[in-house]
Amino acid sequence: MFGRSVISKVLIFVMILGVIFSTGIFAEVYNAADEVTISGYGHVETYSNVNSEYIKRLVFRLGTMGKGKRIEGLSLKLTNPPANMILVYRGHVQGHGDMPKAGSQNVWKDPKDGSLWLKSNGYIGTKGESKRIEGIQLRLIDTRTNSDYKGYKIEYQVHMAQYGWGIDNRSNALKLTGNPKANVDKWQSNGGFAGTAGESRRIEAINVRIISNNTSGEEVYDGIKFSGSGHVESYGNLNGEYIVEGVTTRLGTMGKGKRIEGLSLKLTNPPANMILVYRGHVQGHGDMPKAGSQNVWKDPKDGSLWLKSNGYIGTKGESKRIEGIQLRLIDTRTNSDYKGYKIEYQVHMAQYGWGIDNRSNALKLTGNPKRNVDKWKSNGAFAGTAGESRRIEAINIRIVKDGQAPKPVDPKPIDPKPTDPAEEDKKAVQLVINLIDTLPEVEEVQEIDDSLKKQVQVVRIAYDRLTLDQQKRVNNVYKLTALEDRIKSGSNGYYCVRYSINRDKVNAVNNIQMLMDRGFKNAFALYIPENDWYWMIVDKFETKQDADRCLQNFRNAGLDGVIDNREFKVSDEIRPEPTAPDSPSNKFVDIVNLLPEPSTIAQIRADDKKRVEEARGIYDNMSGDERTSIPSNLIDKFLAVENKIQSLKTPIIGTTKATILQAQTWAIKKGAHFRYIDIAPTYWYYYGQTGINPEILYSQAAKETNFGRYTGSVRPYMNNWAGIKTANSTGDKTEDHESFETPEDGVRAHFNHMGIYCGVDPIGTPHPRWYITKTAGWAGTIKYIEDLGGKWAPNIDYGISIMRDYTNSIYNTQPLSEEDFEKVQLVIKGICELADKGDLSIEDKANVQSVRMALENLDPNLKTMLDYYNRVLQEIERKVNQI
């Protein structure tokens, strides 16, 4: 029997950011009117001039974070300096070395060593050359003594690509903590060099502070960024959105009556040793996580289990509501609540509105569930209800630092709309909507009895009494019709472990035969008429627990899939036509006869590799008598082909045979997007960290992103170079793929994910999908790129094609000189930026003409190499000329 659970309506869930200083957004802006302060601007890649802002008292930041953008130049000045104090600075710039140079204007010359320094308001760096600043030096000079100003100290730290905050290639977040996103209290001062030289490493942001004998340095903290997603009824995964800028985020929906069915939360830039943990009270499951769950924290005081960041709490495909939540910030050093911070949250409950429980909520406190009430739970207390079958539709979350007053979510109540003149008409429609809401979800129906039939019949009568116009306004009638169809059909709903989907029935059935050959004897195909797909199903089950076990076994076999809930009849199942069983020895002989002669094999073909692996499996499972029945010349042929294919495989871990410039030249010849060309050095950087071959992964990124053009489901802003899925993906849509903060972070995730396959430990904190893939039975055993097929992607040719169609052509590419590369790189960057704009305006015409001039000024051979980009530019010119 089913319960009369009021059907859930949406997941809305709100997240809050305590102190957020992510790229371009800075909190606690301070106006130091009466103290020595520093200001200025940076010329930043893509953004041009970006002014500095104070992020703390006496501390200012210049540049961006989380965008992967280089600072190309900067100009600084002092406000309120003491008498005779001037600011001087220098920079180490790509292609130029130390600047300023001899002959520059507005310089100060150090009498001790003759070094040149730019004075206040001077510009150091380049514009229009796409050159990065790699290092900086700053000093405060007393013009009376021509030496460092006594009683003051200027301190600075830089945010370096891959390294994060720090001062050089040793003292930085990555080297000191293993996490480039961590904050480290390392500062250079009074002319010391901050940055790198000879590593081709850009500076992305700079923190500067001036300290007198009467002040102490302020800690610079980038703020905790709180984010996540909720799985919402009818909507699937929804990411959170800010409702109070920089402080509070909401995830989910309001006014839709949709339940939150699951959620995943995470922190960015937490203080050292801080982790987020959370739990939920879920319909039909009670408190989650359960014993045996992964990625959990156990409270040493009461033994309660809490999910850590990025874990998923709740359900998918079960139509189960979340009814309550608890959140905490934990200090991993003490295994208790983190001191100095508080995490606060409130929930939007069905009928009650915003609040924290069945007493403190908008309905009970004000009589109006649409009003906002300032009621918050904090630090692990339960928010929501239990035993009332009441869904949570939205969540607000905020992290508050001690001594910091939280910003109000909305001080003004949201009053109901004025009464509609046709009040009776609206009441009639709402009555039917409420009646339908009392019906169970079709997925919850375990048994069709007379009580259910009568209930559905009563609701149908009420709906049919409405006028046609009124019926159009019943926004949940789909539930009524779904239940009526369920009652009429008498069909059964199953939890299906789905392997993949295919448009072609023959291909789908062939895949089912492959699954059956690999031991999944219950596999079948299922036609889905609403979108004209064939599902390839491993097995079907009455309970989700049985489906979960099957999915884990499937993954242990080196395959992957998802669980879907579907109603169908047994007669709908499609299976291959049965054939008479053949003896193992005959199968082996048939396969070997299809193999080519060993001497003719020059490269690995997917069909040959698949046949050899199939023959090996058959041969290893034969009895001694069966083996003796096979002609020895066929066994010799099989072994020779197997050895030849093995000798042609490419190790994933191994010494690189290509240079960065060689790979970038190859990418240019392929018409790659600038972002793909520009990211190449990062692949060689992580090769140095992991030993994983960089040109192989760089080639794989070309295959996955179409050379950085991102023409598939993954979009450029996601910085996902390898098609990595989210932890809870259910298909191949955009939202099923992971997003990364920067392009470099996406490369790190690429190496970490490949490390699962070949047995290399991750760099920094892995992405959520890493933890799932790591549980596969084959994890750590895939040593060759050609063996990725069937595991990284279903196509057996996947890994083979990376070498055949991409990497081998890198090895055959003659690299450009550094001088020529910089010339063409500048042209390609200009063309790609114009192409990415989409809607061009007349203001872009000057930029188009400038890029055209730069292209035409290239050497003829270089211009020929850029033929693809020239065609793109011609199309841009055509569009601009039509404006």
JSON list of C-alpha atoms in Angstrom, two decimals, residues 676-809:
[
{"chain": "A", "resi": 676, "resn": "TYR", "atom": "CA", "xyz": [43.73, 25.23, -26.61]},
{"chain": "A", "resi": 677, "resn": "ILE", "atom": "CA", "xyz": [47.06, 26.54, -27.90]},
{"chain": "A", "resi": 678, "resn": "ASP", "atom": "CA", "xyz": [47.53, 28.68, -24.80]},
{"chain": "A", "resi": 679, "resn": "ILE", "atom": "CA", "xyz": [46.92, 25.81, -22.32]},
{"chain": "A", "resi": 680, "resn": "ALA", "atom": "CA", "xyz": [49.67, 23.55, -23.69]},
{"chain": "A", "resi": 681, "resn": "PRO", "atom": "CA", "xyz": [52.39, 24.56, -21.17]},
{"chain": "A", "resi": 682, "resn": "THR", "atom": "CA", "xyz": [50.12, 23.49, -18.32]},
{"chain": "A", "resi": 683, "resn": "TYR", "atom": "CA", "xyz": [50.06, 19.92, -19.68]},
{"chain": "A", "resi": 684, "resn": "TRP", "atom": "CA", "xyz": [53.84, 19.77, -19.59]},
{"chain": "A", "resi": 685, "resn": "TYR", "atom": "CA", "xyz": [53.81, 21.28, -16.10]},
{"chain": "A", "resi": 686, "resn": "TYR", "atom": "CA", "xyz": [51.63, 18.46, -14.73]},
{"chain": "A", "resi": 687, "resn": "TYR", "atom": "CA", "xyz": [53.73, 15.93, -16.62]},
{"chain": "A", "resi": 688, "resn": "GLY", "atom": "CA", "xyz": [56.55, 17.07, -14.35]},
{"chain": "A", "resi": 689, "resn": "GLN", "atom": "CA", "xyz": [54.29, 16.51, -11.32]},
{"chain": "A", "resi": 690, "resn": "THR", "atom": "CA", "xyz": [52.88, 13.10, -12.29]},
{"chain": "A", "resi": 691, "resn": "GLY", "atom": "CA", "xyz": [55.02, 11.44, -14.96]},
{"chain": "A", "resi": 692, "resn": "ILE", "atom": "CA", "xyz": [51.95, 11.02, -17.18]},
{"chain": "A", "resi": 693, "resn": "ASN", "atom": "CA", "xyz": [52.80, 11.62, -20.84]},
{"chain": "A", "resi": 694, "resn": "PRO", "atom": "CA", "xyz": [51.69, 15.20, -21.68]},
{"chain": "A", "resi": 695, "resn": "GLU", "atom": "CA", "xyz": [51.30, 14.94, -25.46]},
{"chain": "A", "resi": 696, "resn": "ILE", "atom": "CA", "xyz": [48.90, 12.01, -25.02]},
{"chain": "A", "resi": 697, "resn": "LEU", "atom": "CA", "xyz": [46.62, 13.98, -22.68]},
{"chain": "A", "resi": 698, "resn": "TYR", "atom": "CA", "xyz": [46.99, 17.11, -24.81]},
{"chain": "A", "resi": 699, "resn": "SER", "atom": "CA", "xyz": [45.87, 14.98, -27.79]},
{"chain": "A", "resi": 700, "resn": "GLN", "atom": "CA", "xyz": [42.97, 13.58, -25.78]},
{"chain": "A", "resi": 701, "resn": "ALA", "atom": "CA", "xyz": [41.90, 17.14, -24.96]},
{"chain": "A", "resi": 702, "resn": "ALA", "atom": "CA", "xyz": [41.87, 17.89, -28.69]},
{"chain": "A", "resi": 703, "resn": "LYS", "atom": "CA", "xyz": [39.64, 14.86, -29.27]},
{"chain": "A", "resi": 704, "resn": "GLU", "atom": "CA", "xyz": [37.27, 15.73, -26.40]},
{"chain": "A", "resi": 705, "resn": "THR", "atom": "CA", "xyz": [36.95, 19.48, -27.12]},
{"chain": "A", "resi": 706, "resn": "ASN", "atom": "CA", "xyz": [37.50, 19.59, -30.90]},
{"chain": "A", "resi": 707, "resn": "PHE", "atom": "CA", "xyz": [40.78, 21.47, -30.40]},
{"chain": "A", "resi": 708, "resn": "GLY", "atom": "CA", "xyz": [39.32, 23.79, -27.78]},
{"chain": "A", "resi": 709, "resn": "ARG", "atom": "CA", "xyz": [36.31, 24.80, -29.89]},
{"chain": "A", "resi": 710, "resn": "TYR", "atom": "CA", "xyz": [33.94, 22.94, -27.52]},
{"chain": "A", "resi": 711, "resn": "THR", "atom": "CA", "xyz": [31.41, 22.00, -30.18]},
{"chain": "A", "resi": 712, "resn": "GLY", "atom": "CA", "xyz": [29.76, 19.28, -28.06]},
{"chain": "A", "resi": 713, "resn": "SER", "atom": "CA", "xyz": [27.82, 19.24, -24.78]},
{"chain": "A", "resi": 714, "resn": "VAL", "atom": "CA", "xyz": [30.69, 20.72, -22.76]},
{"chain": "A", "resi": 715, "resn": "ARG", "atom": "CA", "xyz": [30.92, 24.51, -23.02]},
{"chain": "A", "resi": 716, "resn": "PRO", "atom": "CA", "xyz": [34.12, 26.66, -22.90]},
{"chain": "A", "resi": 717, "resn": "TYR", "atom": "CA", "xyz": [33.30, 28.29, -19.56]},
{"chain": "A", "resi": 718, "resn": "MET", "atom": "CA", "xyz": [33.36, 24.84, -17.92]},
{"chain": "A", "resi": 719, "resn": "ASN", "atom": "CA", "xyz": [37.15, 24.48, -18.44]},
{"chain": "A", "resi": 720, "resn": "ASN", "atom": "CA", "xyz": [36.63, 20.72, -18.84]},
{"chain": "A", "resi": 721, "resn": "TRP", "atom": "CA", "xyz": [39.29, 19.42, -21.24]},
{"chain": "A", "resi": 722, "resn": "ALA", "atom": "CA", "xyz": [38.51, 15.71, -20.89]},
{"chain": "A", "resi": 723, "resn": "GLY", "atom": "CA", "xyz": [34.72, 15.33, -20.87]},
{"chain": "A", "resi": 724, "resn": "ILE", "atom": "CA", "xyz": [34.74, 14.49, -17.14]},
{"chain": "A", "resi": 725, "resn": "LYS", "atom": "CA", "xyz": [31.25, 13.83, -15.81]},
{"chain": "A", "resi": 726, "resn": "THR", "atom": "CA", "xyz": [29.72, 15.06, -12.56]},
{"chain": "A", "resi": 727, "resn": "ALA", "atom": "CA", "xyz": [29.43, 12.65, -9.64]},
{"chain": "A", "resi": 728, "resn": "ASN", "atom": "CA", "xyz": [25.73, 12.15, -10.28]},
{"chain": "A", "resi": 729, "resn": "SER", "atom": "CA", "xyz": [25.46, 12.45, -14.06]},
{"chain": "A", "resi": 730, "resn": "THR", "atom": "CA", "xyz": [22.53, 10.69, -15.71]},
{"chain": "A", "resi": 731, "resn": "GLY", "atom": "CA", "xyz": [23.27, 11.33, -19.38]},
{"chain": "A", "resi": 732, "resn": "ASP", "atom": "CA", "xyz": [25.46, 13.33, -21.73]},
{"chain": "A", "resi": 733, "resn": "LYS", "atom": "CA", "xyz": [23.89, 16.76, -21.45]},
{"chain": "A", "resi": 734, "resn": "THR", "atom": "CA", "xyz": [25.84, 19.88, -20.52]},
{"chain": "A", "resi": 735, "resn": "GLU", "atom": "CA", "xyz": [24.77, 19.67, -16.88]},
{"chain": "A", "resi": 736, "resn": "ASP", "atom": "CA", "xyz": [26.07, 16.10, -16.70]},
{"chain": "A", "resi": 737, "resn": "HIS", "atom": "CA", "xyz": [29.64, 17.38, -17.06]},
{"chain": "A", "resi": 738, "resn": "GLU", "atom": "CA", "xyz": [31.89, 18.86, -14.39]},
{"chain": "A", "resi": 739, "resn": "SER", "atom": "CA", "xyz": [32.94, 22.52, -14.38]},
{"chain": "A", "resi": 740, "resn": "PHE", "atom": "CA", "xyz": [36.33, 23.72, -13.18]},
{"chain": "A", "resi": 741, "resn": "GLU", "atom": "CA", "xyz": [37.30, 27.14, -11.88]},
{"chain": "A", "resi": 742, "resn": "THR", "atom": "CA", "xyz": [40.11, 27.84, -14.36]},
{"chain": "A", "resi": 743, "resn": "PRO", "atom": "CA", "xyz": [41.53, 26.23, -17.51]},
{"chain": "A", "resi": 744, "resn": "GLU", "atom": "CA", "xyz": [44.56, 25.17, -15.46]},
{"chain": "A", "resi": 745, "resn": "ASP", "atom": "CA", "xyz": [42.33, 23.57, -12.85]},
{"chain": "A", "resi": 746, "resn": "GLY", "atom": "CA", "xyz": [40.67, 21.62, -15.66]},
{"chain": "A", "resi": 747, "resn": "VAL", "atom": "CA", "xyz": [44.07, 20.30, -16.77]},
{"chain": "A", "resi": 748, "resn": "ARG", "atom": "CA", "xyz": [44.86, 19.23, -13.20]},
{"chain": "A", "resi": 749, "resn": "ALA", "atom": "CA", "xyz": [41.55, 17.35, -13.10]},
{"chain": "A", "resi": 750, "resn": "HIS", "atom": "CA", "xyz": [42.42, 15.73, -16.45]},
{"chain": "A", "resi": 751, "resn": "PHE", "atom": "CA", "xyz": [45.70, 14.39, -15.03]},
{"chain": "A", "resi": 752, "resn": "ASN", "atom": "CA", "xyz": [44.00, 13.33, -11.79]},
{"chain": "A", "resi": 753, "resn": "HIS", "atom": "CA", "xyz": [41.31, 11.42, -13.69]},
{"chain": "A", "resi": 754, "resn": "MET", "atom": "CA", "xyz": [43.86, 9.68, -15.89]},
{"chain": "A", "resi": 755, "resn": "GLY", "atom": "CA", "xyz": [45.79, 8.88, -12.73]},
{"chain": "A", "resi": 756, "resn": "ILE", "atom": "CA", "xyz": [42.90, 6.65, -11.63]},
{"chain": "A", "resi": 757, "resn": "TYR", "atom": "CA", "xyz": [43.44, 4.49, -14.70]},
{"chain": "A", "resi": 758, "resn": "CYS", "atom": "CA", "xyz": [47.23, 4.17, -14.51]},
{"chain": "A", "resi": 759, "resn": "GLY", "atom": "CA", "xyz": [47.69, 4.30, -10.74]},
{"chain": "A", "resi": 760, "resn": "VAL", "atom": "CA", "xyz": [49.03, 7.81, -10.08]},
{"chain": "A", "resi": 761, "resn": "ASP", "atom": "CA", "xyz": [48.00, 9.68, -6.92]},
{"chain": "A", "resi": 762, "resn": "PRO", "atom": "CA", "xyz": [46.02, 12.92, -7.44]},
{"chain": "A", "resi": 763, "resn": "ILE", "atom": "CA", "xyz": [47.49, 16.41, -7.28]},
{"chain": "A", "resi": 764, "resn": "GLY", "atom": "CA", "xyz": [45.55, 18.55, -4.80]},
{"chain": "A", "resi": 765, "resn": "THR", "atom": "CA", "xyz": [41.91, 17.82, -4.03]},
{"chain": "A", "resi": 766, "resn": "PRO", "atom": "CA", "xyz": [40.30, 15.57, -6.68]},
{"chain": "A", "resi": 767, "resn": "HIS", "atom": "CA", "xyz": [37.01, 16.39, -8.41]},
{"chain": "A", "resi": 768, "resn": "PRO", "atom": "CA", "xyz": [33.83, 14.55, -7.26]},
{"chain": "A", "resi": 769, "resn": "ARG", "atom": "CA", "xyz": [33.76, 12.02, -10.12]},
{"chain": "A", "resi": 770, "resn": "TRP", "atom": "CA", "xyz": [37.26, 10.89, -9.15]},
{"chain": "A", "resi": 771, "resn": "TYR", "atom": "CA", "xyz": [35.93, 9.22, -6.02]},
{"chain": "A", "resi": 772, "resn": "ILE", "atom": "CA", "xyz": [33.36, 7.22, -7.98]},
{"chain": "A", "resi": 773, "resn": "THR", "atom": "CA", "xyz": [35.66, 6.09, -10.80]},
{"chain": "A", "resi": 774, "resn": "LYS", "atom": "CA", "xyz": [38.33, 5.16, -8.24]},
{"chain": "A", "resi": 775, "resn": "THR", "atom": "CA", "xyz": [36.07, 2.35, -6.99]},
{"chain": "A", "resi": 776, "resn": "ALA", "atom": "CA", "xyz": [36.17, 0.51, -10.35]},
{"chain": "A", "resi": 777, "resn": "GLY", "atom": "CA", "xyz": [37.78, -2.92, -10.21]},
{"chain": "A", "resi": 778, "resn": "TRP", "atom": "CA", "xyz": [40.24, -2.00, -12.98]},
{"chain": "A", "resi": 779, "resn": "ALA", "atom": "CA", "xyz": [41.43, 1.23, -11.31]},
{"chain": "A", "resi": 780, "resn": "GLY", "atom": "CA", "xyz": [45.23, 1.42, -11.44]},
{"chain": "A", "resi": 781, "resn": "THR", "atom": "CA", "xyz": [45.59, -1.36, -14.02]},
{"chain": "A", "resi": 782, "resn": "ILE", "atom": "CA", "xyz": [45.28, 0.53, -17.33]},
{"chain": "A", "resi": 783, "resn": "LYS", "atom": "CA", "xyz": [48.87, 1.16, -18.33]},
{"chain": "A", "resi": 784, "resn": "TYR", "atom": "CA", "xyz": [48.46, 1.85, -22.07]},
{"chain": "A", "resi": 785, "resn": "ILE", "atom": "CA", "xyz": [46.51, 4.57, -23.84]},
{"chain": "A", "resi": 786, "resn": "GLU", "atom": "CA", "xyz": [45.11, 2.07, -26.36]},
{"chain": "A", "resi": 787, "resn": "ASP", "atom": "CA", "xyz": [43.32, 0.26, -23.51]},
{"chain": "A", "resi": 788, "resn": "LEU", "atom": "CA", "xyz": [41.10, 3.25, -22.64]},
{"chain": "A", "resi": 789, "resn": "GLY", "atom": "CA", "xyz": [38.42, 2.11, -25.11]},
{"chain": "A", "resi": 790, "resn": "GLY", "atom": "CA", "xyz": [35.43, 0.60, -23.31]},
{"chain": "A", "resi": 791, "resn": "LYS", "atom": "CA", "xyz": [36.42, 2.33, -20.07]},
{"chain": "A", "resi": 792, "resn": "TRP", "atom": "CA", "xyz": [37.00, 6.07, -20.56]},
{"chain": "A", "resi": 793, "resn": "ALA", "atom": "CA", "xyz": [34.51, 5.90, -23.42]},
{"chain": "A", "resi": 794, "resn": "PRO", "atom": "CA", "xyz": [32.37, 3.02, -24.77]},
{"chain": "A", "resi": 795, "resn": "ASN", "atom": "CA", "xyz": [34.04, 2.97, -28.21]},
{"chain": "A", "resi": 796, "resn": "ILE", "atom": "CA", "xyz": [36.81, 0.32, -28.29]},
{"chain": "A", "resi": 797, "resn": "ASP", "atom": "CA", "xyz": [38.69, 2.54, -30.77]},
{"chain": "A", "resi": 798, "resn": "TYR", "atom": "CA", "xyz": [38.80, 5.50, -28.34]},
{"chain": "A", "resi": 799, "resn": "GLY", "atom": "CA", "xyz": [42.37, 5.18, -27.06]},
{"chain": "A", "resi": 800, "resn": "ILE", "atom": "CA", "xyz": [43.71, 3.87, -30.34]},
{"chain": "A", "resi": 801, "resn": "SER", "atom": "CA", "xyz": [42.36, 6.91, -32.19]},
{"chain": "A", "resi": 802, "resn": "ILE", "atom": "CA", "xyz": [44.14, 9.29, -29.77]},
{"chain": "A", "resi": 803, "resn": "MET", "atom": "CA", "xyz": [47.49, 7.93, -30.94]},
{"chain": "A", "resi": 804, "resn": "ARG", "atom": "CA", "xyz": [46.53, 7.29, -34.57]},
{"chain": "A", "resi": 805, "resn": "ASP", "atom": "CA", "xyz": [44.67, 10.52, -35.30]},
{"chain": "A", "resi": 806, "resn": "TYR", "atom": "CA", "xyz": [46.37, 12.98, -32.95]},
{"chain": "A", "resi": 807, "resn": "THR", "atom": "CA", "xyz": [49.57, 12.17, -31.05]},
{"chain": "A", "resi": 808, "resn": "ASN", "atom": "CA", "xyz": [51.51, 10.58, -33.92]},
{"chain": "A", "resi": 809, "resn": "SER", "atom": "CA", "xyz": [51.01, 13.72, -36.00]}
]
